[in-house]
Amino acid sequence: AAAFHGLIRTAHAVESGHRGELASALAQWASRWQPTPAVPGPALAFDDWSARLASRRGEFNAVGRLIQARMVAAAGSAAFRDLAGRLAPQADTLDRLNDLAVAEYARGGNFTVLHLCTAGRAARVLMPWVDDAAAAGRELIGAWTAALLSTPPIVEPAAVAAPAPLPWPELRRRAIAQDDEHVIKLVHACGELGAAAGSAPHLAAATRAIVA
């Protein structure tokens, strides 16, 4: 739904306890949602699935200004048909998808991948209200697959050099002091997902968003 914005906005509304914003967020989610129908196939372990997905990202060139349009185009590709239905949701799948997105954003700073970082945290917030976690997981995997296929793979020699990591208090101070909502959400998401565990990729991703 609009590059995961319905999901992200709903999670923030739930956390803030703002009933009006929650109603607006759910309305946006419902009105903009588009299916990414996955074709079931032989199940792959997460590492095998992510490796195959990485290897096929270069074969599809999604064009368009909006992330949503590129995702819809990617959902019609052969790579999507082959992979979107082959990762069965497990108890740790969402965490592993989050880790995958955060690590990639830390390396390359891609704007679509930023949305995966914030969407993954939002999904964790909302999971307690989901009646069928497996069905929700399949939908999320499908959308995740489309988003990554719509994004060019990182070519390591061309990856943007990583800035020196900043401490979390400084990252939060800088996020609050500026008005880019995507940067604010990314720093918040990385702090929620990785600060407690002292995760280096989460710190690196938040730093890249702040200093880019």
mmCIF file of C-alpha atoms in Angstrom:
data_model
loop_
_atom_site.group_PDB
_atom_site.id
_atom_site.type_symbol
_atom_site.label_atom_id
_atom_site.label_comp_id
_atom_site.label_asym_id
_atom_site.label_seq_id
_atom_site.Cartn_x
_atom_site.Cartn_y
_atom_site.Cartn_z
ATOM 1 C CA ALA A 1 0.000 0.000 0.000
ATOM 2 C CA ALA A 2 1.863 3.036 -1.349
ATOM 3 C CA ALA A 3 5.325 1.584 -0.741
ATOM 4 C CA PHE A 4 4.416 0.295 2.738
ATOM 5 C CA HIS A 5 3.231 3.712 3.948
ATOM 6 C CA GLY A 6 -0.157 2.364 5.034
ATOM 7 C CA LEU A 7 1.543 -0.202 7.234
ATOM 8 C CA ILE A 8 4.086 2.278 8.587
ATOM 9 C CA ARG A 9 1.543 5.001 9.276
ATOM 10 C CA THR A 10 -0.799 2.579 11.045
ATOM 11 C CA ALA A 11 1.958 1.346 13.349
ATOM 12 C CA HIS A 12 2.892 4.888 14.370
ATOM 13 C CA ALA A 13 -0.774 5.700 14.969
ATOM 14 C CA VAL A 14 -1.144 2.642 17.224
ATOM 15 C CA GLU A 15 1.956 3.576 19.201
ATOM 16 C CA SER A 16 0.859 7.182 19.639
ATOM 17 C CA GLY A 17 -2.685 6.241 20.616
ATOM 18 C CA HIS A 18 -4.120 8.839 18.213
ATOM 19 C CA ARG A 19 -7.534 7.522 17.138
ATOM 20 C CA GLY A 20 -7.996 10.042 14.333
ATOM 21 C CA GLU A 21 -4.606 9.265 12.840
ATOM 22 C CA LEU A 22 -5.307 5.545 13.171
ATOM 23 C CA ALA A 23 -8.543 5.927 11.189
ATOM 24 C CA SER A 24 -6.747 7.911 8.482
ATOM 25 C CA ALA A 25 -3.875 5.423 8.361
ATOM 26 C CA LEU A 26 -6.188 2.432 7.990
ATOM 27 C CA ALA A 27 -8.119 4.266 5.276
ATOM 28 C CA GLN A 28 -4.895 4.964 3.374
ATOM 29 C CA TRP A 29 -3.804 1.352 3.752
ATOM 30 C CA ALA A 30 -7.124 -0.014 2.501
ATOM 31 C CA SER A 31 -7.469 2.417 -0.400
ATOM 32 C CA ARG A 32 -3.914 2.019 -1.727
ATOM 33 C CA TRP A 33 -3.332 -1.698 -1.110
ATOM 34 C CA GLN A 34 -2.448 -3.784 -4.136
ATOM 35 C CA PRO A 35 -1.902 -7.552 -4.121
ATOM 36 C CA THR A 36 1.440 -9.120 -4.967
ATOM 37 C CA PRO A 37 0.183 -12.651 -5.702
ATOM 38 C CA ALA A 38 2.887 -15.243 -5.145
ATOM 39 C CA VAL A 39 3.057 -18.570 -6.940
ATOM 40 C CA PRO A 40 3.705 -21.409 -4.457
ATOM 41 C CA GLY A 41 6.828 -23.434 -5.129
ATOM 42 C CA PRO A 42 9.279 -25.752 -3.402
ATOM 43 C CA ALA A 43 10.181 -24.185 -0.064
ATOM 44 C CA LEU A 44 13.597 -22.636 0.378
ATOM 45 C CA ALA A 45 15.494 -21.971 3.584
ATOM 46 C CA PHE A 46 15.939 -18.264 4.285
ATOM 47 C CA ASP A 47 19.625 -18.135 3.328
ATOM 48 C CA ASP A 48 18.980 -19.959 0.036
ATOM 49 C CA TRP A 49 15.996 -17.724 -0.732
ATOM 50 C CA SER A 50 17.864 -14.492 -0.026
ATOM 51 C CA ALA A 51 20.869 -15.653 -2.075
ATOM 52 C CA ARG A 52 18.674 -16.493 -5.062
ATOM 53 C CA LEU A 53 16.853 -13.208 -4.747
ATOM 54 C CA ALA A 54 20.147 -11.315 -4.681
ATOM 55 C CA SER A 55 21.378 -13.160 -7.773
ATOM 56 C CA ARG A 56 18.262 -12.264 -9.787
ATOM 57 C CA ARG A 57 17.901 -8.604 -8.922
ATOM 58 C CA GLY A 58 20.026 -7.506 -11.853
ATOM 59 C CA GLU A 59 17.855 -9.199 -14.481
ATOM 60 C CA PHE A 60 14.837 -6.908 -14.053
ATOM 61 C CA ASN A 61 14.993 -3.183 -14.661
ATOM 62 C CA ALA A 62 11.978 -1.543 -13.021
ATOM 63 C CA VAL A 63 11.449 2.033 -14.175
ATOM 64 C CA GLY A 64 9.162 4.688 -12.776
ATOM 65 C CA ARG A 65 9.315 7.580 -10.360
ATOM 66 C CA LEU A 66 7.289 5.985 -7.568
ATOM 67 C CA ILE A 67 8.337 2.965 -5.523
ATOM 68 C CA GLN A 68 4.805 1.574 -5.686
ATOM 69 C CA ALA A 69 4.806 1.560 -9.505
ATOM 70 C CA ARG A 70 8.193 -0.152 -9.633
ATOM 71 C CA MET A 71 7.020 -2.787 -7.138
ATOM 72 C CA VAL A 72 3.915 -3.527 -9.219
ATOM 73 C CA ALA A 73 6.094 -3.928 -12.297
ATOM 74 C CA ALA A 74 8.513 -6.186 -10.453
ATOM 75 C CA ALA A 75 5.612 -8.374 -9.282
ATOM 76 C CA GLY A 76 5.030 -9.302 -12.910
ATOM 77 C CA SER A 77 8.583 -10.535 -13.485
ATOM 78 C CA ALA A 78 9.775 -14.106 -13.856
ATOM 79 C CA ALA A 79 12.032 -13.711 -10.823
ATOM 80 C CA PHE A 80 9.062 -12.725 -8.675
ATOM 81 C CA ARG A 81 7.001 -15.687 -9.882
ATOM 82 C CA ASP A 82 9.904 -17.991 -9.084
ATOM 83 C CA LEU A 83 10.772 -16.690 -5.616
ATOM 84 C CA ALA A 84 7.925 -14.832 -3.913
ATOM 85 C CA GLY A 85 6.081 -17.992 -2.917
ATOM 86 C CA ARG A 86 9.066 -20.073 -1.896
ATOM 87 C CA LEU A 87 9.883 -18.646 1.530
ATOM 88 C CA ALA A 88 7.538 -20.104 4.114
ATOM 89 C CA PRO A 89 7.001 -17.778 7.098
ATOM 90 C CA GLN A 90 8.771 -18.984 10.231
ATOM 91 C CA ALA A 91 8.926 -17.528 13.719
ATOM 92 C CA ASP A 92 12.114 -15.615 12.894
ATOM 93 C CA THR A 93 11.331 -14.661 9.282
ATOM 94 C CA LEU A 94 10.340 -11.068 10.017
ATOM 95 C CA ASP A 95 13.451 -10.493 12.096
ATOM 96 C CA ARG A 96 15.628 -11.929 9.330
ATOM 97 C CA LEU A 97 13.941 -9.782 6.693
ATOM 98 C CA ASN A 98 14.526 -6.753 8.910
ATOM 99 C CA ASP A 99 18.189 -7.632 9.356
ATOM 100 C CA LEU A 100 18.566 -8.111 5.593
ATOM 101 C CA ALA A 101 17.095 -4.669 4.858
ATOM 102 C CA VAL A 102 19.047 -2.848 7.560
ATOM 103 C CA ALA A 103 22.352 -4.366 6.463
ATOM 104 C CA GLU A 104 21.705 -3.423 2.831
ATOM 105 C CA TYR A 105 20.705 0.139 3.690
ATOM 106 C CA ALA A 106 23.850 0.502 5.772
ATOM 107 C CA ARG A 107 25.909 -0.534 2.740
ATOM 108 C CA GLY A 108 24.165 1.431 0.018
ATOM 109 C CA GLY A 109 21.582 3.875 1.356
ATOM 110 C CA ASN A 110 18.906 2.956 -1.201
ATOM 111 C CA PHE A 111 15.604 4.817 -0.733
ATOM 112 C CA THR A 112 13.402 1.798 -1.438
ATOM 113 C CA VAL A 113 15.375 -0.274 1.058
ATOM 114 C CA LEU A 114 14.860 2.493 3.626
ATOM 115 C CA HIS A 115 11.136 1.782 3.344
ATOM 116 C CA LEU A 116 11.783 -1.907 4.007
ATOM 117 C CA CYS A 117 13.584 -0.983 7.230
ATOM 118 C CA THR A 118 10.725 1.141 8.499
ATOM 119 C CA ALA A 119 8.067 -1.289 7.238
ATOM 120 C CA GLY A 120 9.702 -4.211 9.029
ATOM 121 C CA ARG A 121 9.610 -2.413 12.346
ATOM 122 C CA ALA A 122 5.984 -1.412 11.700
ATOM 123 C CA ALA A 123 5.060 -5.031 11.017
ATOM 124 C CA ARG A 124 6.542 -6.043 14.357
ATOM 125 C CA VAL A 125 4.465 -3.394 16.111
ATOM 126 C CA LEU A 126 1.220 -4.594 14.523
ATOM 127 C CA MET A 127 1.707 -8.370 14.706
ATOM 128 C CA PRO A 128 -0.037 -8.675 18.130
ATOM 129 C CA TRP A 129 -3.271 -7.549 16.408
ATOM 130 C CA VAL A 130 -2.962 -9.988 13.476
ATOM 131 C CA ASP A 131 -5.282 -13.001 13.588
ATOM 132 C CA ASP A 132 -3.407 -15.058 10.965
ATOM 133 C CA ALA A 133 0.323 -14.440 11.283
ATOM 134 C CA ALA A 134 1.193 -16.937 8.545
ATOM 135 C CA ALA A 135 -1.077 -15.233 6.002
ATOM 136 C CA ALA A 136 0.296 -11.826 6.965
ATOM 137 C CA GLY A 137 3.807 -13.203 6.643
ATOM 138 C CA ARG A 138 3.133 -14.466 3.129
ATOM 139 C CA GLU A 139 1.774 -11.072 2.089
ATOM 140 C CA LEU A 140 4.790 -9.334 3.578
ATOM 141 C CA ILE A 141 7.227 -11.709 1.863
ATOM 142 C CA GLY A 142 5.524 -11.082 -1.471
ATOM 143 C CA ALA A 143 5.722 -7.314 -1.087
ATOM 144 C CA TRP A 144 9.313 -7.566 0.195
ATOM 145 C CA THR A 145 10.300 -9.643 -2.841
ATOM 146 C CA ALA A 146 8.744 -7.128 -5.227
ATOM 147 C CA ALA A 147 10.479 -4.230 -3.488
ATOM 148 C CA LEU A 148 13.932 -5.817 -3.629
ATOM 149 C CA LEU A 149 13.512 -6.934 -7.242
ATOM 150 C CA SER A 150 12.604 -3.347 -8.144
ATOM 151 C CA THR A 151 15.879 -2.127 -6.637
ATOM 152 C CA PRO A 152 19.250 -2.447 -8.398
ATOM 153 C CA PRO A 153 21.684 -4.732 -6.601
ATOM 154 C CA ILE A 154 24.605 -3.179 -4.791
ATOM 155 C CA VAL A 155 27.879 -3.461 -6.697
ATOM 156 C CA GLU A 156 30.428 -3.508 -3.935
ATOM 157 C CA PRO A 157 33.150 -1.325 -5.531
ATOM 158 C CA ALA A 158 30.490 1.306 -6.251
ATOM 159 C CA ALA A 159 28.862 1.150 -2.822
ATOM 160 C CA VAL A 160 28.820 4.482 -1.055
ATOM 161 C CA ALA A 161 31.579 4.653 1.542
ATOM 162 C CA ALA A 162 30.174 4.135 5.026
ATOM 163 C CA PRO A 163 30.423 7.161 7.330
ATOM 164 C CA ALA A 164 31.898 6.746 10.789
ATOM 165 C CA PRO A 165 29.080 5.615 13.109
ATOM 166 C CA LEU A 166 27.615 8.174 15.469
ATOM 167 C CA PRO A 167 26.364 7.338 18.991
ATOM 168 C CA TRP A 168 22.619 6.829 19.424
ATOM 169 C CA PRO A 169 22.036 10.011 21.496
ATOM 170 C CA GLU A 170 23.630 12.094 18.740
ATOM 171 C CA LEU A 171 21.657 10.277 16.030
ATOM 172 C CA ARG A 172 18.387 10.925 17.835
ATOM 173 C CA ARG A 173 19.297 14.586 18.444
ATOM 174 C CA ARG A 174 20.059 15.135 14.765
ATOM 175 C CA ALA A 175 16.920 13.290 13.657
ATOM 176 C CA ILE A 176 14.723 15.470 15.869
ATOM 177 C CA ALA A 177 16.460 18.620 14.623
ATOM 178 C CA GLN A 178 15.628 18.131 10.929
ATOM 179 C CA ASP A 179 12.395 17.748 8.978
ATOM 180 C CA ASP A 180 12.902 14.810 6.592
ATOM 181 C CA GLU A 181 10.244 12.353 7.733
ATOM 182 C CA HIS A 182 11.993 9.422 6.053
ATOM 183 C CA VAL A 183 15.216 10.037 7.953
ATOM 184 C CA ILE A 184 13.299 10.462 11.216
ATOM 185 C CA LYS A 185 11.445 7.167 10.692
ATOM 186 C CA LEU A 186 14.639 5.324 9.697
ATOM 187 C CA VAL A 187 16.567 6.458 12.779
ATOM 188 C CA HIS A 188 13.592 5.604 14.975
ATOM 189 C CA ALA A 189 13.199 2.162 13.378
ATOM 190 C CA CYS A 190 16.879 1.313 13.648
ATOM 191 C CA GLY A 191 16.955 2.462 17.249
ATOM 192 C CA GLU A 192 13.960 0.317 18.116
ATOM 193 C CA LEU A 193 15.227 -2.732 16.243
ATOM 194 C CA GLY A 194 18.895 -2.683 17.118
ATOM 195 C CA ALA A 195 19.887 -0.246 19.839
ATOM 196 C CA ALA A 196 19.145 -2.554 22.750
ATOM 197 C CA ALA A 197 21.298 -5.292 21.278
ATOM 198 C CA GLY A 198 24.037 -2.878 20.223
ATOM 199 C CA SER A 199 23.658 -3.939 16.596
ATOM 200 C CA ALA A 200 26.400 -2.492 14.396
ATOM 201 C CA PRO A 201 24.344 -2.651 11.140
ATOM 202 C CA HIS A 202 21.466 -0.730 12.736
ATOM 203 C CA LEU A 203 23.863 1.927 13.990
ATOM 204 C CA ALA A 204 25.515 2.124 10.563
ATOM 205 C CA ALA A 205 22.158 2.407 8.789
ATOM 206 C CA ALA A 206 20.942 5.196 11.071
ATOM 207 C CA THR A 207 24.242 7.050 10.670
ATOM 208 C CA ARG A 208 24.069 6.821 6.876
ATOM 209 C CA ALA A 209 20.544 8.277 6.906
ATOM 210 C CA ILE A 210 21.626 11.192 9.098
ATOM 211 C CA VAL A 211 24.826 12.162 7.304
ATOM 212 C CA ALA A 212 23.765 11.420 3.703
#
